[in-house]
Short mmCIF file of C-alpha atoms in Angstrom, two decimals:
data_model
loop_
_atom_site.label_atom_id
_atom_site.label_comp_id
_atom_site.label_asym_id
_atom_site.label_seq_id
_atom_site.Cartn_x
_atom_site.Cartn_y
_atom_site.Cartn_z
CA UNK A 217 28.25 11.10 62.97
CA UNK A 218 26.64 12.50 59.79
CA UNK A 219 23.55 10.70 58.50
CA UNK A 220 24.24 8.38 55.56
CA UNK A 221 23.80 10.12 52.22
CA UNK A 222 20.73 8.79 50.40
CA UNK A 223 21.68 6.82 47.33
CA UNK A 224 20.34 8.82 44.40
CA UNK A 225 19.53 5.56 42.67
CA UNK A 226 16.75 4.88 45.18
CA UNK A 227 14.81 8.07 44.57
CA UNK A 228 14.64 8.18 40.77
CA UNK A 229 12.37 5.82 38.86
CA UNK A 230 14.00 2.53 37.96
CA UNK A 231 13.97 3.22 34.23
CA UNK A 232 16.29 6.15 34.52
CA UNK A 233 19.90 5.05 34.66
CA UNK A 234 21.88 7.19 37.07
CA UNK A 235 25.57 7.36 36.36
CA UNK A 236 27.49 7.93 39.57
CA UNK A 237 30.72 8.02 37.60
CA UNK A 238 31.31 10.09 34.46
CA UNK A 239 30.19 8.39 31.27
CA UNK A 240 32.94 6.33 29.71
CA UNK A 241 34.20 8.22 26.69
CA UNK A 242 35.90 6.20 23.98
CA UNK A 243 39.43 7.42 23.27
CA UNK A 244 39.88 9.74 20.32
CA UNK A 245 40.14 7.90 17.07
CA UNK A 246 37.82 5.16 18.25
CA UNK A 247 34.70 7.34 18.00
CA UNK A 248 33.09 6.83 14.64
CA UNK A 249 29.81 7.39 12.90
CA UNK A 250 27.46 4.48 12.94
CA UNK A 251 27.39 3.02 9.46
CA UNK A 252 25.92 -0.42 10.05
CA UNK A 253 22.15 -0.01 10.20
CA UNK A 254 19.96 -3.03 9.59
CA UNK A 255 16.35 -2.65 8.49
CA UNK A 256 13.57 -4.83 9.79
CA UNK A 257 11.45 -5.84 6.82
CA UNK A 258 10.81 -9.55 7.19
CA UNK A 259 7.51 -9.91 5.38
CA UNK A 260 6.81 -13.22 7.13
CA UNK A 261 6.89 -11.47 10.52
CA UNK A 262 4.64 -8.56 9.55
CA UNK A 263 0.95 -9.34 9.72
CA UNK A 264 -0.96 -8.25 6.63
CA UNK A 265 -4.64 -7.37 7.22
CA UNK A 266 -7.27 -8.89 4.92
CA UNK A 267 -7.74 -5.74 2.77
CA UNK A 268 -4.00 -5.90 2.02
CA UNK A 269 -4.27 -9.58 1.08
CA UNK A 270 -7.17 -8.81 -1.27
CA UNK A 271 -5.09 -6.02 -2.77
CA UNK A 272 -1.98 -8.13 -3.39
CA UNK A 273 -4.20 -10.81 -4.95
CA UNK A 274 -5.65 -8.06 -7.16
CA UNK A 275 -2.10 -7.31 -8.25
CA UNK A 276 -1.07 -10.95 -8.78
CA UNK A 277 -4.25 -11.72 -10.72
CA UNK A 278 -3.64 -8.61 -12.83
CA UNK A 279 -0.13 -9.79 -13.73
CA UNK A 280 -1.45 -13.25 -14.68
CA UNK A 281 -4.16 -11.68 -16.82
CA UNK A 282 -1.50 -9.60 -18.59
CA UNK A 283 0.63 -12.67 -19.11
CA UNK A 284 -0.35 -15.31 -20.09
CA UNK A 285 -3.98 -14.05 -20.05
CA UNK A 286 -3.96 -11.56 -22.95
CA UNK A 287 -1.96 -13.70 -25.44
CA UNK A 288 -4.05 -16.77 -24.61
CA UNK A 289 -7.26 -14.76 -25.08
CA UNK A 290 -6.16 -13.49 -28.48
CA UNK A 291 -4.85 -16.90 -29.52
CA UNK A 292 -8.15 -18.54 -28.56
CA UNK A 293 -10.12 -15.81 -30.31
CA UNK A 294 -8.13 -16.26 -33.49
CA UNK A 295 -8.43 -20.04 -33.39
CA UNK A 296 -12.19 -20.13 -32.78
CA UNK A 297 -12.88 -17.59 -35.54
CA UNK A 298 -10.52 -18.84 -38.26
CA UNK A 299 -12.45 -21.85 -39.60
CA UNK A 300 -14.97 -24.50 -38.51
CA UNK A 301 -12.13 -27.04 -38.32
CA UNK A 302 -10.10 -24.83 -35.96
CA UNK A 303 -13.25 -24.24 -33.94
CA UNK A 304 -13.71 -28.00 -33.56
CA UNK A 305 -10.01 -28.37 -32.69
CA UNK A 306 -10.43 -25.73 -29.98
CA UNK A 307 -13.45 -27.56 -28.61
CA UNK A 308 -11.51 -30.83 -28.30
CA UNK A 309 -8.59 -28.92 -26.74
CA UNK A 310 -10.98 -27.38 -24.23
CA UNK A 311 -11.84 -30.84 -22.95
CA UNK A 312 -8.29 -31.56 -21.76
CA UNK A 313 -7.35 -31.32 -18.11
CA UNK A 314 -4.38 -28.91 -18.44
CA UNK A 315 -6.54 -26.52 -20.47
CA UNK A 316 -9.27 -26.66 -17.86
CA UNK A 317 -6.85 -25.99 -15.00
CA UNK A 318 -5.33 -22.98 -16.76
CA UNK A 319 -8.79 -21.73 -17.69
CA UNK A 320 -9.99 -22.14 -14.10
CA UNK A 321 -7.00 -20.18 -12.76
CA UNK A 322 -7.48 -17.39 -15.30
CA UNK A 323 -11.21 -17.33 -14.64
CA UNK A 324 -10.52 -16.81 -10.93
CA UNK A 325 -7.94 -14.13 -11.78
CA UNK A 326 -10.49 -12.31 -13.89
CA UNK A 327 -13.32 -12.57 -11.37
CA UNK A 328 -11.18 -11.63 -8.38
CA UNK A 329 -9.70 -8.73 -10.34
CA UNK A 330 -13.21 -7.61 -11.28
CA UNK A 331 -14.62 -7.86 -7.75
CA UNK A 332 -11.61 -6.31 -6.03
CA UNK A 333 -11.47 -3.61 -8.69
CA UNK A 334 -15.13 -2.76 -8.11
CA UNK A 335 -14.32 -2.43 -4.41
CA UNK A 336 -11.45 -0.05 -5.21
CA UNK A 337 -13.77 2.03 -7.40
CA UNK A 338 -16.23 2.23 -4.50
CA UNK A 339 -13.39 3.35 -2.21
CA UNK A 340 -12.51 6.07 -4.73
CA UNK A 341 -16.11 7.25 -4.44
CA UNK A 342 -15.69 7.23 -0.63
CA UNK A 343 -18.04 4.29 -0.20
CA UNK A 344 -16.99 1.79 2.45
CA UNK A 345 -13.87 3.70 3.38
CA UNK A 346 -14.17 3.25 7.15
CA UNK A 347 -12.16 0.39 8.59
CA UNK A 348 -15.03 -1.96 9.61
CA UNK A 349 -16.68 -1.68 6.20
CA UNK A 350 -13.36 -2.06 4.40
CA UNK A 351 -12.66 -5.25 6.34
CA UNK A 352 -16.14 -6.58 5.60
CA UNK A 353 -16.02 -5.76 1.87
CA UNK A 354 -12.57 -7.35 1.50
CA UNK A 355 -14.01 -10.53 3.00
CA UNK A 356 -16.99 -10.34 0.62
CA UNK A 357 -14.72 -9.72 -2.40
CA UNK A 358 -12.51 -12.69 -1.58
CA UNK A 359 -15.50 -14.99 -1.16
CA UNK A 360 -17.28 -13.61 -4.24
CA UNK A 361 -14.25 -14.24 -6.47
CA UNK A 362 -14.03 -17.90 -5.41
CA UNK A 363 -17.81 -18.52 -5.42
CA UNK A 364 -18.33 -16.97 -8.86
CA UNK A 365 -15.41 -19.00 -10.23
CA UNK A 366 -16.99 -22.23 -9.00
CA UNK A 367 -20.47 -21.27 -10.20
CA UNK A 368 -19.41 -20.19 -13.68
CA UNK A 369 -17.05 -23.11 -14.24
CA UNK A 370 -19.74 -25.61 -13.22
CA UNK A 371 -22.27 -23.79 -15.43
CA UNK A 372 -19.90 -24.04 -18.42
CA UNK A 373 -19.15 -27.71 -17.75
CA UNK A 374 -22.74 -28.83 -17.33
CA UNK B 194 25.30 14.74 -3.24
CA UNK B 195 22.31 12.52 -3.73
CA UNK B 196 19.33 14.76 -4.30
CA UNK B 197 15.89 13.27 -4.79
CA UNK B 198 13.93 15.13 -7.45
CA UNK B 199 10.19 14.65 -7.51
CA UNK B 200 7.22 16.52 -8.94
CA UNK B 201 6.63 15.10 -12.40
CA UNK B 202 3.29 16.94 -12.71
CA UNK B 203 1.43 13.97 -14.06
CA UNK B 204 -0.13 10.90 -12.54
CA UNK B 205 -3.76 11.93 -12.25
CA UNK B 206 -4.37 11.26 -15.95
CA UNK B 207 -3.14 7.66 -15.70
CA UNK B 208 -4.96 7.07 -12.44
CA UNK B 209 -8.20 8.33 -13.98
CA UNK B 210 -7.69 6.43 -17.24
CA UNK B 211 -7.22 3.21 -15.28
CA UNK B 212 -10.57 3.74 -13.60
CA UNK B 213 -12.43 4.85 -16.74
CA UNK B 214 -11.17 1.85 -18.73
CA UNK B 215 -12.12 -0.41 -15.81
CA UNK B 216 -15.69 0.88 -15.84
CA UNK B 217 -16.01 0.57 -19.63
CA UNK B 218 -14.61 -2.97 -19.61
CA UNK B 219 -16.90 -3.99 -16.75
CA UNK B 220 -19.98 -2.73 -18.60
CA UNK B 221 -18.92 -4.54 -21.79
CA UNK B 222 -18.17 -7.81 -19.98
CA UNK B 223 -21.47 -7.72 -18.10
CA UNK B 224 -23.39 -7.09 -21.34
CA UNK B 225 -21.52 -9.90 -23.08
CA UNK B 226 -22.07 -12.27 -20.16
CA UNK B 227 -25.77 -11.35 -20.12
CA UNK B 228 -26.05 -12.06 -23.85
CA UNK B 229 -24.36 -15.43 -23.51
CA UNK B 230 -26.51 -16.29 -20.51
CA UNK B 231 -29.70 -15.62 -22.47
CA UNK B 232 -28.60 -17.33 -25.68
CA UNK B 233 -25.51 -19.53 -25.38
CA UNK B 234 -23.58 -19.98 -28.62
CA UNK B 235 -24.16 -23.49 -29.91
CA UNK B 236 -21.76 -23.65 -32.86
CA UNK B 237 -19.20 -21.97 -35.09
CA UNK B 238 -21.57 -20.02 -37.40
CA UNK B 239 -23.35 -18.48 -34.40
CA UNK B 240 -20.05 -17.49 -32.78
CA UNK B 241 -18.73 -16.08 -36.04
CA UNK B 242 -21.85 -14.10 -36.80
CA UNK B 243 -21.80 -12.61 -33.29
CA UNK B 244 -18.34 -11.10 -33.83
CA UNK B 245 -18.97 -10.54 -37.53
CA UNK B 246 -21.58 -7.94 -36.64
CA UNK B 247 -19.98 -4.56 -37.30
CA UNK B 248 -21.12 -2.98 -34.02
CA UNK B 249 -20.08 -5.96 -31.96
CA UNK B 250 -16.71 -5.97 -33.70
CA UNK B 251 -16.11 -2.30 -32.91
CA UNK B 252 -17.26 -2.75 -29.32
CA UNK B 253 -14.98 -5.74 -28.88
CA UNK B 254 -12.04 -3.88 -30.37
CA UNK B 255 -12.66 -0.90 -28.07
CA UNK B 256 -12.85 -3.34 -25.15
CA UNK B 257 -9.46 -4.74 -26.12
CA UNK B 258 -7.96 -1.23 -26.48
CA UNK B 259 -9.30 -0.41 -23.02
CA UNK B 260 -7.84 -3.66 -21.72
CA UNK B 261 -4.39 -2.89 -23.14
CA UNK B 262 -4.42 0.67 -21.79
CA UNK B 263 -5.55 -0.58 -18.38
CA UNK B 264 -2.85 -3.26 -18.45
CA UNK B 265 -0.17 -0.71 -19.31
CA UNK B 266 -1.00 1.48 -16.32
CA UNK B 267 -1.24 -1.50 -13.98
CA UNK B 268 2.01 -3.13 -15.07
CA UNK B 269 3.84 0.19 -15.01
CA UNK B 270 2.60 0.74 -11.45
CA UNK B 271 4.04 -2.64 -10.48
CA UNK B 272 7.37 -1.84 -12.13
CA UNK B 273 7.49 1.54 -10.36
CA UNK B 274 6.88 -0.19 -7.03
CA UNK B 275 9.36 -3.02 -7.27
CA UNK B 276 12.03 -2.26 -9.91
CA UNK B 277 14.36 0.47 -8.70
CA UNK B 278 17.14 0.47 -11.28
CA UNK B 279 16.04 3.13 -13.79
CA UNK B 280 17.63 1.41 -16.79
CA UNK B 281 15.99 -1.94 -16.10
CA UNK B 282 12.64 -0.26 -15.38
CA UNK B 283 12.77 1.63 -18.68
CA UNK B 284 13.71 -1.54 -20.58
CA UNK B 285 10.82 -3.46 -19.02
CA UNK B 286 8.39 -0.62 -19.70
CA UNK B 287 9.45 -0.54 -23.34
CA UNK B 288 8.95 -4.31 -23.49
CA UNK B 289 5.42 -3.94 -22.10
CA UNK B 290 4.55 -1.13 -24.57
CA UNK B 291 5.88 -3.07 -27.55
CA UNK B 292 3.97 -6.21 -26.56
CA UNK B 293 0.75 -4.23 -26.10
CA UNK B 294 1.17 -2.55 -29.51
CA UNK B 295 1.72 -5.97 -31.00
CA UNK B 296 -1.47 -7.24 -29.33
CA UNK B 297 -3.38 -4.23 -30.70
CA UNK B 298 -2.36 -4.99 -34.28
CA UNK B 299 -3.04 -8.69 -33.74
CA UNK B 300 -6.56 -8.08 -32.39
CA UNK B 301 -7.40 -5.77 -35.30
CA UNK B 302 -6.21 -8.45 -37.66
CA UNK B 303 -8.29 -11.16 -35.95
CA UNK B 304 -11.46 -9.08 -35.90
CA UNK B 305 -11.24 -7.64 -39.40
CA UNK B 306 -10.03 -10.85 -41.06
CA UNK B 307 -13.54 -12.14 -40.45
CA UNK B 308 -15.01 -10.27 -43.38
CA UNK B 309 -18.45 -8.81 -42.89
CA UNK B 310 -21.22 -11.14 -41.90
CA UNK C 205 4.98 -13.06 30.61
CA UNK C 206 7.36 -13.96 27.85
CA UNK C 207 8.67 -11.34 25.47
CA UNK C 208 10.83 -11.80 22.41
CA UNK C 209 12.53 -8.55 21.53
CA UNK C 210 14.59 -7.45 18.52
CA UNK C 211 18.07 -6.52 19.71
CA UNK C 212 20.81 -4.74 17.83
CA UNK C 213 23.72 -2.78 19.24
CA UNK C 214 25.83 -1.25 16.47
CA UNK C 215 28.93 -1.30 18.68
CA UNK C 216 28.74 -5.02 19.39
CA UNK C 217 26.49 -6.79 16.91
CA UNK C 218 27.02 -7.48 13.25
CA UNK C 219 23.39 -8.37 12.80
CA UNK C 220 20.19 -8.14 14.83
CA UNK C 221 18.89 -11.04 16.90
CA UNK C 222 15.83 -11.82 19.04
CA UNK C 223 16.24 -11.94 22.81
CA UNK C 224 13.73 -13.55 25.16
CA UNK C 225 12.70 -12.00 28.47
CA UNK C 226 10.48 -13.51 31.14
CA UNK C 227 8.98 -11.04 33.55
CA UNK C 228 6.13 -11.06 36.03
CA UNK C 229 4.06 -7.91 35.50
CA UNK C 230 2.99 -6.05 38.62
CA UNK C 231 -0.76 -5.40 39.03
CA UNK C 232 -0.19 -1.78 38.05
CA UNK C 233 1.42 -2.81 34.74
CA UNK C 234 -1.48 -2.37 32.36
CA UNK C 235 0.15 -1.40 29.09
CA UNK C 236 2.95 -2.87 27.03
CA UNK C 237 5.16 0.12 27.85
CA UNK C 238 4.88 -0.68 31.59
CA UNK C 239 6.23 -4.17 30.87
CA UNK C 240 9.03 -2.75 28.72
CA UNK C 241 10.05 -0.40 31.51
CA UNK C 242 10.11 -3.38 33.86
CA UNK C 243 12.29 -5.27 31.38
CA UNK C 244 14.56 -2.26 31.15
CA UNK C 245 14.99 -2.27 34.94
CA UNK C 246 16.35 -5.81 34.56
CA UNK C 247 18.40 -5.18 31.43
CA UNK C 248 19.19 -1.51 30.98
CA UNK C 249 20.93 -2.16 27.67
CA UNK C 250 17.50 -2.43 25.99
CA UNK C 251 16.85 0.80 24.10
CA UNK C 252 13.51 2.27 23.17
CA UNK C 253 11.96 5.69 22.79
CA UNK C 254 9.13 6.76 25.06
CA UNK C 255 7.98 9.96 26.63
CA UNK C 256 4.39 10.83 27.47
CA UNK C 257 3.24 7.21 28.06
CA UNK C 258 -0.34 8.10 27.04
CA UNK C 259 -0.43 7.98 23.24
CA UNK C 260 0.14 11.66 22.61
CA UNK C 261 3.85 12.08 21.89
CA UNK C 262 4.11 9.25 19.36
CA UNK C 263 7.60 8.10 20.38
CA UNK C 264 7.03 4.45 21.20
CA UNK C 265 5.75 3.17 17.86
CA UNK C 266 6.91 -0.38 17.28
CA UNK C 267 5.91 -3.60 15.60
CA UNK C 268 3.93 -5.60 18.16
CA UNK C 269 3.21 -9.21 17.16
CA UNK C 270 3.41 -8.18 13.52
CA UNK C 271 1.28 -5.03 13.80
CA UNK C 272 2.48 -1.47 14.22
CA UNK C 273 1.23 0.31 17.31
CA UNK C 274 2.14 2.41 20.33
CA UNK C 275 3.45 0.41 23.28
CA UNK C 276 1.95 2.88 25.78
CA UNK C 277 -1.66 2.37 24.66
CA UNK C 278 -1.45 -1.34 23.83
CA UNK C 279 -2.98 -3.31 26.75
CA UNK C 280 -0.92 -6.26 27.98
CA UNK C 281 -4.11 -8.26 28.29
CA UNK C 282 -4.86 -9.94 25.00
CA UNK C 283 -1.30 -9.97 23.63
CA UNK C 284 -0.33 -13.36 22.27
CA UNK C 285 2.78 -14.80 23.93
CA UNK C 286 5.63 -14.64 23.38
CA UNK C 287 5.03 -10.99 22.62
CA UNK C 288 7.25 -10.33 19.61
CA UNK C 289 8.54 -6.77 19.51
CA UNK C 290 10.44 -5.39 16.57
CA UNK C 291 11.29 -1.88 15.38
CA UNK C 292 9.01 -0.15 12.88
CA UNK C 293 9.46 -1.90 9.52
CA UNK C 294 11.41 -0.41 6.67
CA UNK C 295 13.35 2.27 8.54
CA UNK C 296 17.07 1.92 9.40
CA UNK C 297 17.58 0.63 12.95
CA UNK C 298 19.84 2.77 15.13
CA UNK C 299 19.65 0.42 18.10
CA UNK C 300 17.14 -2.17 19.36
CA UNK C 301 13.65 -0.67 18.93
CA UNK C 302 14.91 2.77 17.90
CA UNK C 303 14.68 3.61 14.21
CA UNK C 304 16.07 6.49 12.20
CA UNK C 305 13.01 8.59 11.27
CA UNK C 306 14.92 11.00 8.97
CA UNK C 307 13.27 9.69 5.81
CA UNK C 308 9.82 9.85 7.39
CA UNK C 309 10.23 13.46 8.53
CA UNK C 310 11.82 14.47 5.22
CA UNK C 311 8.61 13.38 3.49
CA UNK C 312 6.52 15.14 6.13
CA UNK C 313 8.42 18.42 5.59
CA UNK C 314 8.16 18.07 1.81
CA UNK C 315 4.42 18.78 1.91
CA UNK C 316 4.98 22.12 3.73
CA UNK C 317 3.11 21.24 6.92
CA UNK C 318 2.21 24.79 7.87
CA UNK C 319 -0.44 27.33 6.99
CA UNK C 320 0.45 29.43 3.93
CA UNK C 321 -1.46 32.71 3.87
CA UNK C 322 0.00 35.86 2.38
CA UNK C 323 -2.68 38.28 3.63
CA UNK C 324 -1.44 40.68 6.29
CA UNK C 325 -2.06 39.13 9.70
CA UNK C 326 -5.21 40.48 11.36
CA UNK C 327 -5.26 42.03 14.85
CA UNK C 328 -6.50 38.75 16.30
CA UNK C 329 -6.57 35.18 14.95
CA UNK C 330 -7.50 34.26 11.40
CA UNK C 331 -11.08 33.23 12.05
CA UNK C 332 -12.84 30.15 10.73
CA UNK C 333 -16.50 29.24 10.71
CA UNK C 334 -17.37 26.22 12.87
CA UNK C 335 -18.10 24.27 9.68
CA UNK C 336 -14.68 25.10 8.21
CA UNK C 337 -13.04 24.13 11.47
CA UNK C 338 -14.98 20.85 11.53
CA UNK C 339 -13.46 19.97 8.13
CA UNK C 340 -10.12 19.53 9.92
CA UNK C 341 -11.42 16.91 12.35
CA UNK C 342 -9.80 13.55 11.72
CA UNK C 343 -6.80 15.27 10.14
CA UNK C 344 -5.12 17.47 12.75
CA UNK C 345 -4.96 14.74 15.43
CA UNK C 346 -1.98 12.98 13.81
CA UNK C 347 0.92 12.56 16.26
CA UNK C 348 3.53 11.57 13.62
CA UNK C 349 4.33 8.25 15.26
CA UNK C 350 5.04 6.71 11.81
CA UNK C 351 2.98 3.60 12.54
CA UNK C 352 1.02 4.13 9.31
CA UNK C 353 3.82 4.96 6.89
CA UNK C 354 5.93 2.04 8.11
CA UNK C 355 2.96 -0.32 7.65
CA UNK C 356 2.61 0.80 4.03
CA UNK C 357 4.29 -1.42 1.40
CA UNK C 358 4.44 1.49 -1.03
CA UNK C 359 6.46 3.42 1.56
CA UNK C 360 8.74 0.40 2.09
CA UNK C 361 9.56 0.21 -1.62
CA UNK C 362 9.88 3.96 -2.31
CA UNK C 363 10.47 5.84 0.96
CA UNK C 364 12.49 8.47 -0.88
CA UNK C 365 9.79 9.22 -3.46
CA UNK C 366 6.38 8.33 -1.98
CA UNK C 367 5.21 10.85 0.63
CA UNK C 368 3.52 8.08 2.62
CA UNK C 369 0.19 8.09 4.48
CA UNK C 370 1.30 10.32 7.37
CA UNK C 371 2.63 13.04 5.06
CA UNK C 372 -0.38 12.83 2.75
CA UNK C 373 -2.85 13.06 5.65
CA UNK C 374 -1.09 16.27 6.69
CA UNK C 375 -1.05 17.47 3.07
CA UNK C 376 -4.82 17.15 3.03
CA UNK C 377 -5.06 18.78 6.47
CA UNK C 378 -3.67 21.98 4.91
CA UNK C 379 -5.54 21.57 1.61
CA UNK C 380 -8.75 21.35 3.63
CA UNK C 381 -7.96 24.40 5.75
CA UNK C 382 -10.14 27.38 4.78
CA UNK C 383 -7.35 29.78 5.84
CA UNK C 384 -4.71 28.27 3.54
CA UNK C 385 -4.04 30.00 0.20
CA UNK C 386 -1.55 27.61 -1.41
CA UNK C 387 -4.04 25.02 -2.70
CA UNK C 388 -2.79 25.10 -6.30
CA UNK C 389 0.88 24.85 -5.30
CA UNK C 390 0.13 22.02 -2.90
CA UNK C 391 -1.74 20.06 -5.59
CA UNK C 392 1.07 20.75 -8.10
CA UNK C 393 3.58 19.44 -5.60
CA UNK C 394 1.64 16.21 -5.15
CA UNK C 395 0.69 15.56 -8.77
CA UNK C 396 3.36 12.99 -9.32
CA UNK C 397 3.20 9.27 -10.07
CA UNK C 398 5.44 8.61 -7.08
CA UNK C 399 4.60 11.25 -4.47
CA UNK C 400 0.85 10.64 -4.38
CA UNK C 401 -0.04 7.89 -6.80
CA UNK C 402 1.96 5.11 -5.15
CA UNK C 403 -1.06 4.82 -2.86
CA UNK C 404 -3.10 1.82 -4.00
CA UNK C 405 -5.72 2.11 -1.19
CA UNK C 406 -4.77 -1.10 0.58
CA UNK C 407 -5.59 0.69 3.86
CA UNK C 408 -2.77 -0.74 6.00
CA UNK C 409 -2.37 2.83 7.29
CA UNK C 410 -5.94 2.93 8.57
CA UNK C 411 -5.48 -0.48 10.14
CA UNK C 412 -2.30 0.65 11.94
CA UNK C 413 -3.22 4.19 13.06
CA UNK C 414 -3.31 4.26 16.89
CA UNK C 415 -5.39 7.44 16.77
CA UNK C 416 -8.06 5.90 14.53
CA UNK C 417 -7.42 8.30 11.64
CA UNK C 418 -8.03 7.50 7.96
CA UNK C 419 -5.12 8.52 5.70
CA UNK C 420 -6.57 6.52 2.78
CA UNK C 421 -9.73 8.63 2.93
CA UNK C 422 -7.68 11.83 3.02
CA UNK C 423 -5.64 10.68 0.01
CA UNK C 424 -8.92 9.97 -1.81
CA UNK C 425 -10.03 13.53 -1.08
CA UNK C 426 -6.75 14.90 -2.50
CA UNK C 427 -7.44 12.90 -5.67
CA UNK C 428 -10.98 14.38 -5.71
CA UNK C 429 -9.52 17.90 -5.63
CA UNK C 430 -7.16 17.04 -8.49
CA UNK C 431 -9.98 15.56 -10.56
CA UNK C 432 -12.14 18.64 -9.93
CA UNK C 433 -9.47 21.09 -11.05
CA UNK C 434 -8.36 19.06 -14.09
CA UNK C 435 -11.44 17.44 -15.59
#
């Protein structure tokens, strides 16, 4: 009696699929090129490191400074320089809550944009370009933007 | 056939201009903030005479020009990243340029309507 | 251990879905790839690329709990459960964790990733001083796993126009090579608002690189070379 033939499936590693029968071939006419290809790009499922967060905030703050920042700046400049009456009107306007909220937001936009931009300039000069430093400086920039906003706004209000 | 053509042979100039304007604006803002910290402006005449000074007026105008140039490069970068239909991107870019030219004229008008102090 | 894995079979599925697997790792299973191979022994319909299983071939790049990395050098210890595995972001999915890398390699080839030197070849090698050779450290080690480029938002938005961190690191690898003679052509080829200047130094590439390389730094050095020749 011949010895039993070893099953080839027991001697190859488990992750290699051994086909003991020929591969099933789809009949002609059924074979087609794959056209349906999804792309995984769910931004909620992709973790963004802190330097990337600082960068996107740099971008968002830049957009807000462009609009409504620039027109508001010019409008305020015009109003405060036109006449003493307009200057007084601006001062009373500056006391209102909506004005203060908008001003606070734009102040943060400006300060974050300034701090993050300084960090980018340093990176261009190859300062702090290694990953640990870049992580540290992005933390510092984020904190500095918020701290300076609070300090300056409380200094103006006092 | 969909062929991607690249190699516009520019890009460095804008990248550099964005950084140069950033540095100039930062210096100006720090100087202005330092001035205000030392002597806050109490009233309208003081504020008006600050910007009525010819040198201050020129510096402020140059700051604004730098700001508009910087803003143009930044906003165009954003449009290049996110807006992929060429026609819409061009239309938005034209809109940004027109608004910035308008702001330039407006700021000149504000600063030089002051008369000399 | 619980795994939640992105599944898509173009022959059966209209859209991708997440499938959960519970497996008990053997003591010898140290890396994520070991666990994936164990899962594959249970469900052989799961598809993934892998080859060297030691972080050299660059085939098993995938998105692991939201971060790109190589399964073969990611320790199982320390992975938050369920371990969410998805294909590399932004590239078309062929099946499960396998993505179509055509776009990535097209950008890589576009920077001419080979030495260009028109001098007649010498009898032996083209020699370099140790200092010149040291300039290539941190550049030549790239294994083209695409973890960096597919972590880069600029590459997500413009994969057809932006070379991406992997391609630009290699571009600088040849710009920095003392034996290469095509510096001007290489810089011309990259001086483009899309090809090079979509990089906004957010450093996701450096964060993702499993070999610890710094594409952002290399891109900065390319910009240095451009500034030096133009200004």
